[in-house]
Short mmCIF file of C-alpha atoms in Angstrom, two decimals:
data_model
loop_
_atom_site.label_atom_id
_atom_site.label_comp_id
_atom_site.label_asym_id
_atom_site.label_seq_id
_atom_site.Cartn_x
_atom_site.Cartn_y
_atom_site.Cartn_z
CA ASN B 105 82.60 90.78 93.96
CA ALA B 106 85.55 88.76 92.63
CA LEU B 107 86.52 91.21 89.87
CA ALA B 108 86.58 94.18 92.26
CA LYS B 109 88.64 92.18 94.79
CA GLU B 110 91.15 91.29 92.07
CA ALA B 111 91.35 94.96 91.03
CA ILE B 112 91.84 96.12 94.63
CA LYS B 113 94.65 93.61 95.15
CA GLU B 114 96.32 94.89 91.96
CA ILE B 115 95.97 98.53 93.12
CA GLU B 116 97.51 97.66 96.50
CA THR B 117 100.44 95.90 94.80
CA LYS B 118 101.19 98.52 92.15
CA LYS B 119 100.60 101.59 94.35
CA GLN B 120 102.27 99.97 97.39
CA VAL B 121 99.38 100.86 99.70
CA LEU B 122 97.19 98.89 102.10
CA LEU B 123 93.57 99.80 101.46
CA ASP B 124 92.40 99.46 105.06
CA ASN B 125 89.46 101.06 106.85
CA HIS B 126 90.92 104.54 106.23
CA TYR B 127 89.90 104.17 102.58
CA THR B 128 86.48 104.14 100.98
CA ILE B 129 86.26 102.06 97.80
CA LEU B 130 83.47 102.98 95.40
CA ILE B 131 82.70 100.86 92.34
CA GLN B 132 81.69 103.35 89.64
CA ALA B 133 81.07 101.01 86.71
CA GLN B 134 81.52 97.36 85.88
CA THR B 135 81.28 95.05 82.88
CA LYS B 136 82.06 91.35 82.67
CA ASP B 137 85.72 92.17 81.99
CA SER B 138 86.45 95.53 83.63
CA VAL B 139 85.72 97.58 86.71
CA ASP B 140 86.09 101.32 87.42
CA ILE B 141 86.91 102.12 91.04
CA HIS B 142 87.15 105.43 92.87
CA ILE B 143 89.16 105.31 96.11
CA ARG B 144 88.84 107.99 98.76
CA HIS B 145 91.18 108.40 101.73
CA GLN B 146 89.56 109.29 105.07
CA GLU B 147 91.50 111.69 107.28
CA GLN B 148 90.65 113.54 110.48
CA SER B 149 90.16 116.75 108.48
CA GLY B 150 87.82 115.05 105.97
CA SER B 151 88.42 112.91 102.93
CA SER B 152 90.40 113.27 99.74
CA SER B 153 90.49 111.36 96.49
CA PHE B 154 93.24 108.73 96.32
CA GLY B 155 92.49 108.02 92.67
CA PHE B 156 90.24 106.69 89.94
CA PHE B 157 91.28 103.30 88.59
CA ARG B 158 90.19 100.99 85.79
CA TYR B 159 91.11 97.32 85.84
CA THR B 160 90.63 95.04 82.84
CA GLN B 161 90.67 91.38 83.81
CA SER B 162 91.39 89.82 80.40
CA THR B 163 94.59 91.84 79.95
CA LYS B 164 95.41 92.27 83.69
CA LEU B 165 95.80 95.99 82.90
CA LEU B 166 95.48 98.49 85.74
CA GLU B 167 95.06 102.11 84.70
CA GLU B 168 94.79 105.31 86.73
CA MET B 169 92.99 108.45 85.60
CA ASP B 170 95.18 111.46 84.94
CA ALA B 171 93.62 114.28 86.98
CA VAL B 172 94.45 116.92 84.36
CA SER B 173 93.44 115.21 81.11
CA GLY B 174 90.82 112.79 82.46
CA ASN B 175 92.41 110.01 80.41
CA TYR B 176 93.35 106.63 81.88
CA LYS B 177 97.05 105.73 81.79
CA PRO B 178 98.66 102.38 82.70
CA VAL B 179 100.03 102.08 86.24
CA LYS B 180 103.64 100.91 86.11
#
């Protein structure tokens, strides 16, 4: 999936993380122009949520969900 791969590369760059086999990447929703991705981090004690992200291809905008409000905010 080219759009998801582009989004994952953007997440890795902006969050300065390597999404290797310790992460599970779940595509939650996708349109022609955007993709919603949930990333979970696998640890020995279980797994935890790394974050919910939305990437819009036409604007190259990466957003991360605020855990408190549930609203997406741009990742700087």
